[in-house]
Amino acid sequence: MTNTQPTTVGFIGLGNMGSGMTRNLQAAGFPLVVNDIRREAAAELIAGGAIWATTPAEVAAASDVVITMLPTPRHVDAVVNGPQGILAGIADGGTWIDMSTSVPDVANRVRADNAHRGLHILDAPVSGMSVGAANGMLQIFIGGEAADVHRLRPVFEAMGDPERILHVGAAGTGYAVKLMINQLWFSHLVATAEVLAIGVKAGVDLDVLRASLVASPANSNFVENDVLSILDHGDYDEGFAIALACKDLGLSIDLARSVGVSAELSGLVEQIYRRAKAQYGDLAGEMTPFKLYEDLAGTELRRSVAVPA
Ligand code: NAD
């Protein structure tokens, strides 16, 4: 990447996350080449000067850096290794960053099969929800070579909060950090829903119960902050579909299995998430398992004095 020639960024996957991330890359002045199976997802970017490519291979051939932001490892595999995939277009020595929440298998296979090509491959999954993607304040967890992370920092800074763009270790560690964050957050959600439902059913006022938890050693960021989107606004975050949350929980357990650590609690949380997915549908928000407990308690858990959004 030189300072005279702007880096052309190829971006594949213009969904809830990719749409905001590409808008911010474009606003930061990076020429874009984009692709998605839904061409309409690129309309606004094309109006802003982005070039449409019909295949991932074309994206890779026309860019200095290719980014993928796709639902699952299966999608990443197809986009990278498919007949018109990234590997069919990327130049030797080229750079691919996978920002999807995923596991290292696909990238490891690409590295092993293409060792002679000198590719630079990084995993850089994110936290911060679709709102963080839209306002360029994502937290980014990067696994890969330090020199690559340094070289690509301006690209990451266009999408993320500069203070929270973290190089977390060698290739694969970005995926692991992201999966562990989601695992713990989903566990917090289920535990909080259970406790609030039981306490309210036992006759405690919801505000009093939550205030007591916040003031106690059992406080968490979830109890103090994140649960308020439900308690104040009935918002279960449809910007992140529960089908993808179940995918993350499954990957997290796959990772536990692959490193030989038992994951009983994670397994239970995964099953609760899958039950909510079956009950409320694939597109329900990632916080919908909370609703299972509201249904059990026979009441929506809402604060009496909601704070405006
Ligand atoms: P999404 O389903 O909204 O978007 C995925 C996009 O990929 C869609 O536009 C889809 O058309 C496209 N796509 C699928 N297959 C493709 C293919 N073969 N070729 C080209 N495009 C293809 O998903 P999302 O919510 O944007 O999530 C993307 C990734 O980011 C996932 O791994 C998710 O777990 C992770 N993530 C999501 C959030 C969130 O809040 N939504 C937060 C952090 C991380």
Tab-separated table of N, CA, C and O in Angstrom, residues 12 26 64 161 193 233:
chain	number	residue	atom	x	y	z
A	12	ILE	N	-16.815	-8.481	-0.584
A	12	ILE	CA	-17.826	-9.473	-0.961
A	12	ILE	C	-18.697	-9.781	0.260
A	12	ILE	O	-18.186	-10.237	1.293
A	26	GLN	N	-15.923	3.665	1.489
A	26	GLN	CA	-16.110	4.608	0.385
A	26	GLN	C	-15.966	6.047	0.881
A	26	GLN	O	-15.280	6.861	0.261
A	64	ASP	N	-6.573	-4.462	-4.567
A	64	ASP	CA	-5.307	-4.677	-3.843
A	64	ASP	C	-5.539	-5.554	-2.613
A	64	ASP	O	-4.646	-6.284	-2.185
A	161	ASP	N	-13.308	1.438	15.297
A	161	ASP	CA	-12.856	2.416	16.276
A	161	ASP	C	-11.345	2.248	16.450
A	161	ASP	O	-10.893	1.187	16.890
A	193	ALA	N	-31.903	-13.479	31.467
A	193	ALA	CA	-33.329	-13.702	31.212
A	193	ALA	C	-33.910	-14.625	32.285
A	193	ALA	O	-34.999	-14.369	32.829
A	233	HIS	N	-37.324	-0.981	25.148
A	233	HIS	CA	-37.860	-0.780	23.795
A	233	HIS	C	-38.423	-2.047	23.164
A	233	HIS	O	-38.873	-1.991	22.017
